Amino acid sequence: MQNLSVEIIPVTPFAQNCALIWNPETMQGAVIDPGGDVPKILAAITAHKVDVQSIYLTHGHLDHAGGAAELAAALHVPLVGPDERDKPLLDAMAEQGRYFGLDLNAVSPDRWLTEGETIDIGGTAFSVLFCPGHTPGHVVFVNEEGKFGIFGDVLFRSSIGRTDFPYGDHAALIAAIKTKLLILPDDFAFICGHGPESTIGAERRANPFIR
Ligand SMILES: [Zn+2]
């Protein structure tokens, strides 16, 4: 992405790719999916001297949203997203945490996101696309001009998000990937919620789950 800097901060025992993204000229930016390890995220923000304006969530899973309330309180910035259909997951953050021995509270975003709207990251507009299946309210962020996106747990390098949860929907996930993501150009690059980044072209060629 030409006019934005990106630092991936692996957080939680799940090595979730929290992303700190900012405009190197204005130093304004955003944090996406602060799943935990908030001191580590704050250290990265301080090290790069980023003026964080917002926190955005792709979906309501613990490893993406578990540190969101703590980080929003520390930075005094709005917590935005995902789609409201993930509210039950965010409401149940204490239960999600207890399962892994973590003491967490419910996460209450300042506002939800809806497909078709745009969010601002360091002065660059990203479209919000609703891509359910991994969770009911999963959203991804796409900048078509810069050919760059943040895809959360929808599409990974050579894999896709798991759907073996009670609320998972494999058919919906595949439909969202095919109709909303695979229509992007081959050289469109994206950050995944876990593991290395990839491009649409690489996944179109080699991802066994979307053949
Ligand atoms: Zn997830």
PDB file of C-alpha atoms and ligand atoms in Angstrom:
ATOM      1  CA  MET A   1       0.000   0.000   0.000  1.00  0.00           C
ATOM      2  CA  GLN A   2       1.686   3.125  -1.299  1.00  0.00           C
ATOM      3  CA  ASN A   3       0.597   5.886   1.058  1.00  0.00           C
ATOM      4  CA  LEU A   4       0.193   3.901   4.266  1.00  0.00           C
ATOM      5  CA  SER A   5       2.662   2.197   6.596  1.00  0.00           C
ATOM      6  CA  VAL A   6       1.712  -1.112   8.162  1.00  0.00           C
ATOM      7  CA  GLU A   7       3.080  -2.852  11.242  1.00  0.00           C
ATOM      8  CA  ILE A   8       1.770  -6.316  12.046  1.00  0.00           C
ATOM      9  CA  ILE A   9       1.738  -7.040  15.777  1.00  0.00           C
ATOM     10  CA  PRO A  10       1.179 -10.731  16.554  1.00  0.00           C
ATOM     11  CA  VAL A  11      -1.086 -10.933  19.615  1.00  0.00           C
ATOM     12  CA  THR A  12      -2.604 -13.628  21.807  1.00  0.00           C
ATOM     13  CA  PRO A  13      -1.562 -17.308  21.937  1.00  0.00           C
ATOM     14  CA  PHE A  14      -3.337 -17.600  18.547  1.00  0.00           C
ATOM     15  CA  ALA A  15      -0.728 -15.326  16.874  1.00  0.00           C
ATOM     16  CA  GLN A  16      -3.436 -13.071  15.556  1.00  0.00           C
ATOM     17  CA  ASN A  17      -2.205 -10.333  13.199  1.00  0.00           C
ATOM     18  CA  CYS A  18      -3.223  -7.103  14.898  1.00  0.00           C
ATOM     19  CA  ALA A  19      -2.479  -4.322  12.389  1.00  0.00           C
ATOM     20  CA  LEU A  20      -1.262  -0.810  13.124  1.00  0.00           C
ATOM     21  CA  ILE A  21      -1.765   1.214   9.931  1.00  0.00           C
ATOM     22  CA  TRP A  22      -0.865   4.864   9.508  1.00  0.00           C
ATOM     23  CA  ASN A  23      -0.132   7.670   7.093  1.00  0.00           C
ATOM     24  CA  PRO A  24       3.617   8.421   7.403  1.00  0.00           C
ATOM     25  CA  GLU A  25       3.056  12.072   6.482  1.00  0.00           C
ATOM     26  CA  THR A  26       0.311  12.944   8.972  1.00  0.00           C
ATOM     27  CA  MET A  27       1.154  10.071  11.387  1.00  0.00           C
ATOM     28  CA  GLN A  28      -2.594   9.510  11.833  1.00  0.00           C
ATOM     29  CA  GLY A  29      -3.799   5.939  11.710  1.00  0.00           C
ATOM     30  CA  ALA A  30      -5.842   3.110  13.167  1.00  0.00           C
ATOM     31  CA  VAL A  31      -5.528  -0.214  14.943  1.00  0.00           C
ATOM     32  CA  ILE A  32      -7.368  -3.194  13.527  1.00  0.00           C
ATOM     33  CA  ASP A  33      -8.248  -6.264  15.599  1.00  0.00           C
ATOM     34  CA  PRO A  34      -6.460  -5.718  18.930  1.00  0.00           C
ATOM     35  CA  GLY A  35      -7.129  -9.212  20.249  1.00  0.00           C
ATOM     36  CA  GLY A  36      -4.962  -8.900  23.360  1.00  0.00           C
ATOM     37  CA  ASP A  37      -1.428  -8.121  24.548  1.00  0.00           C
ATOM     38  CA  VAL A  38      -2.460  -4.467  24.789  1.00  0.00           C
ATOM     39  CA  PRO A  39       0.885  -3.311  26.295  1.00  0.00           C
ATOM     40  CA  LYS A  40       2.621  -4.717  23.210  1.00  0.00           C
ATOM     41  CA  ILE A  41       0.236  -2.807  20.907  1.00  0.00           C
ATOM     42  CA  LEU A  42       0.702   0.398  22.912  1.00  0.00           C
ATOM     43  CA  ALA A  43       4.486  -0.051  22.687  1.00  0.00           C
ATOM     44  CA  ALA A  44       4.279  -0.300  18.884  1.00  0.00           C
ATOM     45  CA  ILE A  45       2.073   2.812  18.725  1.00  0.00           C
ATOM     46  CA  THR A  46       4.600   4.706  20.869  1.00  0.00           C
ATOM     47  CA  ALA A  47       7.610   3.392  18.934  1.00  0.00           C
ATOM     48  CA  HIS A  48       6.167   4.570  15.611  1.00  0.00           C
ATOM     49  CA  LYS A  49       4.659   7.741  17.154  1.00  0.00           C
ATOM     50  CA  VAL A  50       1.281   7.018  15.551  1.00  0.00           C
ATOM     51  CA  ASP A  51      -1.681   9.247  16.357  1.00  0.00           C
ATOM     52  CA  VAL A  52      -4.374   6.556  16.506  1.00  0.00           C
ATOM     53  CA  GLN A  53      -7.812   7.882  15.524  1.00  0.00           C
ATOM     54  CA  SER A  54      -9.926   4.723  15.687  1.00  0.00           C
ATOM     55  CA  ILE A  55      -9.963   1.021  16.448  1.00  0.00           C
ATOM     56  CA  TYR A  56     -11.726  -1.226  13.954  1.00  0.00           C
ATOM     57  CA  LEU A  57     -12.870  -4.829  14.385  1.00  0.00           C
ATOM     58  CA  THR A  58     -13.345  -7.374  11.606  1.00  0.00           C
ATOM     59  CA  HIS A  59     -15.292  -9.779  13.841  1.00  0.00           C
ATOM     60  CA  GLY A  60     -16.119 -10.679  17.402  1.00  0.00           C
ATOM     61  CA  HIS A  61     -13.727 -13.499  18.197  1.00  0.00           C
ATOM     62  CA  LEU A  62     -11.569 -13.297  21.317  1.00  0.00           C
ATOM     63  CA  ASP A  63      -8.244 -13.249  19.460  1.00  0.00           C
ATOM     64  CA  HIS A  64      -9.395 -10.261  17.354  1.00  0.00           C
ATOM     65  CA  ALA A  65     -11.470  -8.283  19.854  1.00  0.00           C
ATOM     66  CA  GLY A  66     -10.317  -9.390  23.332  1.00  0.00           C
ATOM     67  CA  GLY A  67      -8.093  -6.330  23.877  1.00  0.00           C
ATOM     68  CA  ALA A  68     -10.353  -3.827  22.124  1.00  0.00           C
ATOM     69  CA  ALA A  69     -12.096  -2.360  25.184  1.00  0.00           C
ATOM     70  CA  GLU A  70      -8.810  -1.975  27.075  1.00  0.00           C
ATOM     71  CA  LEU A  71      -7.066  -0.346  24.099  1.00  0.00           C
ATOM     72  CA  ALA A  72      -9.979   2.002  23.369  1.00  0.00           C
ATOM     73  CA  ALA A  73      -9.968   3.111  27.011  1.00  0.00           C
ATOM     74  CA  ALA A  74      -6.192   3.637  26.987  1.00  0.00           C
ATOM     75  CA  LEU A  75      -6.218   5.681  23.770  1.00  0.00           C
ATOM     76  CA  HIS A  76      -9.596   7.440  24.233  1.00  0.00           C
ATOM     77  CA  VAL A  77     -10.622   6.630  20.658  1.00  0.00           C
ATOM     78  CA  PRO A  78     -13.821   5.133  19.221  1.00  0.00           C
ATOM     79  CA  LEU A  79     -14.181   1.395  18.796  1.00  0.00           C
ATOM     80  CA  VAL A  80     -15.910   0.671  15.495  1.00  0.00           C
ATOM     81  CA  GLY A  81     -17.350  -2.516  14.002  1.00  0.00           C
ATOM     82  CA  PRO A  82     -17.873  -5.277  13.146  1.00  0.00           C
ATOM     83  CA  ASP A  83     -21.388  -5.784  11.704  1.00  0.00           C
ATOM     84  CA  GLU A  84     -24.024  -5.883  14.457  1.00  0.00           C
ATOM     85  CA  ARG A  85     -24.657  -9.571  13.785  1.00  0.00           C
ATOM     86  CA  ASP A  86     -21.498 -10.284  15.862  1.00  0.00           C
ATOM     87  CA  LYS A  87     -23.006  -8.572  18.933  1.00  0.00           C
ATOM     88  CA  PRO A  88     -23.750 -11.914  20.654  1.00  0.00           C
ATOM     89  CA  LEU A  89     -20.067 -12.869  20.366  1.00  0.00           C
ATOM     90  CA  LEU A  90     -18.858  -9.540  21.759  1.00  0.00           C
ATOM     91  CA  ASP A  91     -21.464  -9.703  24.545  1.00  0.00           C
ATOM     92  CA  ALA A  92     -20.097 -13.160  25.412  1.00  0.00           C
ATOM     93  CA  MET A  93     -16.438 -12.049  25.562  1.00  0.00           C
ATOM     94  CA  ALA A  94     -16.263 -13.024  29.259  1.00  0.00           C
ATOM     95  CA  GLU A  95     -17.320 -16.568  28.359  1.00  0.00           C
ATOM     96  CA  GLN A  96     -14.932 -16.654  25.385  1.00  0.00           C
ATOM     97  CA  GLY A  97     -12.125 -15.537  27.718  1.00  0.00           C
ATOM     98  CA  ARG A  98     -12.964 -17.919  30.542  1.00  0.00           C
ATOM     99  CA  TYR A  99     -12.565 -20.830  28.174  1.00  0.00           C
ATOM    100  CA  PHE A 100      -8.928 -19.792  27.721  1.00  0.00           C
ATOM    101  CA  GLY A 101      -8.322 -18.666  31.307  1.00  0.00           C
ATOM    102  CA  LEU A 102      -8.539 -14.962  30.458  1.00  0.00           C
ATOM    103  CA  ASP A 103     -10.451 -12.412  32.514  1.00  0.00           C
ATOM    104  CA  LEU A 104     -12.321 -10.275  29.965  1.00  0.00           C
ATOM    105  CA  ASN A 105     -15.454  -8.140  29.888  1.00  0.00           C
ATOM    106  CA  ALA A 106     -18.094  -7.742  27.208  1.00  0.00           C
ATOM    107  CA  VAL A 107     -16.970  -5.558  24.299  1.00  0.00           C
ATOM    108  CA  SER A 108     -19.374  -2.758  23.324  1.00  0.00           C
ATOM    109  CA  PRO A 109     -18.383  -0.938  20.119  1.00  0.00           C
ATOM    110  CA  ASP A 110     -19.247   2.738  19.821  1.00  0.00           C
ATOM    111  CA  ARG A 111     -20.869   1.906  16.510  1.00  0.00           C
ATOM    112  CA  TRP A 112     -21.428  -0.999  14.136  1.00  0.00           C
ATOM    113  CA  LEU A 113     -20.356  -1.199  10.505  1.00  0.00           C
ATOM    114  CA  THR A 114     -22.552  -1.916   7.503  1.00  0.00           C
ATOM    115  CA  GLU A 115     -21.652  -3.115   4.035  1.00  0.00           C
ATOM    116  CA  GLY A 116     -21.199  -0.262   1.600  1.00  0.00           C
ATOM    117  CA  GLU A 117     -19.958   2.361   4.023  1.00  0.00           C
ATOM    118  CA  THR A 118     -16.367   3.543   4.107  1.00  0.00           C
ATOM    119  CA  ILE A 119     -13.968   3.896   7.000  1.00  0.00           C
ATOM    120  CA  ASP A 120     -10.967   6.206   7.190  1.00  0.00           C
ATOM    121  CA  ILE A 121      -7.486   4.891   7.972  1.00  0.00           C
ATOM    122  CA  GLY A 122      -4.853   7.619   7.962  1.00  0.00           C
ATOM    123  CA  GLY A 123      -6.822   9.665   5.425  1.00  0.00           C
ATOM    124  CA  THR A 124      -7.365   6.719   3.069  1.00  0.00           C
ATOM    125  CA  ALA A 125     -10.875   5.400   2.516  1.00  0.00           C
ATOM    126  CA  PHE A 126     -11.575   1.676   2.831  1.00  0.00           C
ATOM    127  CA  SER A 127     -14.868   0.102   1.767  1.00  0.00           C
ATOM    128  CA  VAL A 128     -16.584  -2.148   4.282  1.00  0.00           C
ATOM    129  CA  LEU A 129     -17.618  -5.498   2.813  1.00  0.00           C
ATOM    130  CA  PHE A 130     -19.883  -7.863   4.752  1.00  0.00           C
ATOM    131  CA  CYS A 131     -18.341 -11.354   4.520  1.00  0.00           C
ATOM    132  CA  PRO A 132     -20.211 -13.659   6.926  1.00  0.00           C
ATOM    133  CA  GLY A 133     -19.633 -17.375   7.442  1.00  0.00           C
ATOM    134  CA  HIS A 134     -16.686 -17.543   9.861  1.00  0.00           C
ATOM    135  CA  THR A 135     -18.864 -15.426  12.144  1.00  0.00           C
ATOM    136  CA  PRO A 136     -22.319 -13.965  11.387  1.00  0.00           C
ATOM    137  CA  GLY A 137     -21.101 -10.355  11.396  1.00  0.00           C
ATOM    138  CA  HIS A 138     -17.627 -10.530   9.839  1.00  0.00           C
ATOM    139  CA  VAL A 139     -16.535  -7.519   7.763  1.00  0.00           C
ATOM    140  CA  VAL A 140     -13.400  -6.876   5.705  1.00  0.00           C
ATOM    141  CA  PHE A 141     -11.807  -3.580   4.665  1.00  0.00           C
ATOM    142  CA  VAL A 142     -10.868  -2.931   1.044  1.00  0.00           C
ATOM    143  CA  ASN A 143      -9.056  -0.066  -0.691  1.00  0.00           C
ATOM    144  CA  GLU A 144      -9.551  -0.800  -4.392  1.00  0.00           C
ATOM    145  CA  GLU A 145      -7.358   2.020  -5.672  1.00  0.00           C
ATOM    146  CA  GLY A 146      -4.366   0.995  -3.535  1.00  0.00           C
ATOM    147  CA  LYS A 147      -5.147  -2.699  -4.091  1.00  0.00           C
ATOM    148  CA  PHE A 148      -4.898  -3.441  -0.389  1.00  0.00           C
ATOM    149  CA  GLY A 149      -7.231  -5.037   2.123  1.00  0.00           C
ATOM    150  CA  ILE A 150      -7.571  -6.372   5.657  1.00  0.00           C
ATOM    151  CA  PHE A 151      -9.471  -9.651   5.496  1.00  0.00           C
ATOM    152  CA  GLY A 152      -9.547 -10.943   9.095  1.00  0.00           C
ATOM    153  CA  ASP A 153     -10.449 -14.631   9.218  1.00  0.00           C
ATOM    154  CA  VAL A 154     -12.242 -14.832   5.863  1.00  0.00           C
ATOM    155  CA  LEU A 155      -9.419 -15.723   3.469  1.00  0.00           C
ATOM    156  CA  PHE A 156      -5.888 -16.859   4.342  1.00  0.00           C
ATOM    157  CA  ARG A 157      -2.873 -17.838   2.294  1.00  0.00           C
ATOM    158  CA  SER A 158      -3.900 -21.274   0.958  1.00  0.00           C
ATOM    159  CA  SER A 159      -6.774 -21.538   3.428  1.00  0.00           C
ATOM    160  CA  ILE A 160     -10.094 -20.042   4.520  1.00  0.00           C
ATOM    161  CA  GLY A 161     -11.702 -19.210   7.852  1.00  0.00           C
ATOM    162  CA  ARG A 162     -13.021 -22.140   9.875  1.00  0.00           C
ATOM    163  CA  THR A 163     -16.767 -22.543  10.015  1.00  0.00           C
ATOM    164  CA  ASP A 164     -17.083 -25.417  12.510  1.00  0.00           C
ATOM    165  CA  PHE A 165     -18.718 -23.196  15.142  1.00  0.00           C
ATOM    166  CA  PRO A 166     -22.424 -23.512  15.995  1.00  0.00           C
ATOM    167  CA  TYR A 167     -22.963 -20.207  14.176  1.00  0.00           C
ATOM    168  CA  GLY A 168     -20.557 -20.958  11.305  1.00  0.00           C
ATOM    169  CA  ASP A 169     -21.826 -21.076   7.722  1.00  0.00           C
ATOM    170  CA  HIS A 170     -19.464 -22.626   5.182  1.00  0.00           C
ATOM    171  CA  ALA A 171     -21.683 -21.900   2.164  1.00  0.00           C
ATOM    172  CA  ALA A 172     -22.006 -18.238   3.155  1.00  0.00           C
ATOM    173  CA  LEU A 173     -18.234 -17.954   3.586  1.00  0.00           C
ATOM    174  CA  ILE A 174     -17.488 -19.442   0.167  1.00  0.00           C
ATOM    175  CA  ALA A 175     -20.156 -17.230  -1.428  1.00  0.00           C
ATOM    176  CA  ALA A 176     -18.690 -14.098   0.175  1.00  0.00           C
ATOM    177  CA  ILE A 177     -15.155 -15.004  -0.937  1.00  0.00           C
ATOM    178  CA  LYS A 178     -16.228 -15.716  -4.491  1.00  0.00           C
ATOM    179  CA  THR A 179     -18.606 -12.814  -5.026  1.00  0.00           C
ATOM    180  CA  LYS A 180     -16.804 -10.074  -3.071  1.00  0.00           C
ATOM    181  CA  LEU A 181     -13.088 -10.910  -2.862  1.00  0.00           C
ATOM    182  CA  LEU A 182     -12.161 -13.003  -5.898  1.00  0.00           C
ATOM    183  CA  ILE A 183     -13.541 -10.258  -8.152  1.00  0.00           C
ATOM    184  CA  LEU A 184     -10.611  -8.073  -7.034  1.00  0.00           C
ATOM    185  CA  PRO A 185      -7.513  -7.918  -9.296  1.00  0.00           C
ATOM    186  CA  ASP A 186      -4.693 -10.497  -9.141  1.00  0.00           C
ATOM    187  CA  ASP A 187      -2.232  -8.003  -7.653  1.00  0.00           C
ATOM    188  CA  PHE A 188      -4.601  -7.000  -4.846  1.00  0.00           C
ATOM    189  CA  ALA A 189      -2.660  -7.640  -1.585  1.00  0.00           C
ATOM    190  CA  PHE A 190      -4.247  -8.438   1.751  1.00  0.00           C
ATOM    191  CA  ILE A 191      -3.392  -8.986   5.386  1.00  0.00           C
ATOM    192  CA  CYS A 192      -4.860 -12.121   6.955  1.00  0.00           C
ATOM    193  CA  GLY A 193      -5.957 -12.556  10.559  1.00  0.00           C
ATOM    194  CA  HIS A 194      -3.354 -15.292  10.955  1.00  0.00           C
ATOM    195  CA  GLY A 195      -0.232 -16.232   9.019  1.00  0.00           C
ATOM    196  CA  PRO A 196       1.471 -14.476   6.100  1.00  0.00           C
ATOM    197  CA  GLU A 197      -0.163 -11.955   3.795  1.00  0.00           C
ATOM    198  CA  SER A 198      -1.185 -12.902   0.284  1.00  0.00           C
ATOM    199  CA  THR A 199      -2.666 -11.638  -2.983  1.00  0.00           C
ATOM    200  CA  ILE A 200      -5.950 -12.411  -4.708  1.00  0.00           C
ATOM    201  CA  GLY A 201      -4.033 -13.853  -7.679  1.00  0.00           C
ATOM    202  CA  ALA A 202      -2.070 -16.275  -5.494  1.00  0.00           C
ATOM    203  CA  GLU A 203      -5.266 -17.532  -3.848  1.00  0.00           C
ATOM    204  CA  ARG A 204      -7.127 -17.762  -7.148  1.00  0.00           C
ATOM    205  CA  ARG A 205      -4.313 -20.004  -8.434  1.00  0.00           C
ATOM    206  CA  ALA A 206      -3.430 -22.121  -5.411  1.00  0.00           C
ATOM    207  CA  ASN A 207      -6.066 -22.003  -2.640  1.00  0.00           C
ATOM    208  CA  PRO A 208      -7.559 -25.523  -2.516  1.00  0.00           C
ATOM    209  CA  PHE A 209     -10.673 -24.370  -0.653  1.00  0.00           C
ATOM    210  CA  ILE A 210     -11.995 -22.074  -3.345  1.00  0.00           C
ATOM    211  CA  ARG A 211     -11.403 -24.053  -6.517  1.00  0.00           C
TER     212      ARG A 211
HETATM  213 ZN    ZN B   1     -12.015 -15.605  14.053  1.00  0.00          ZN
END
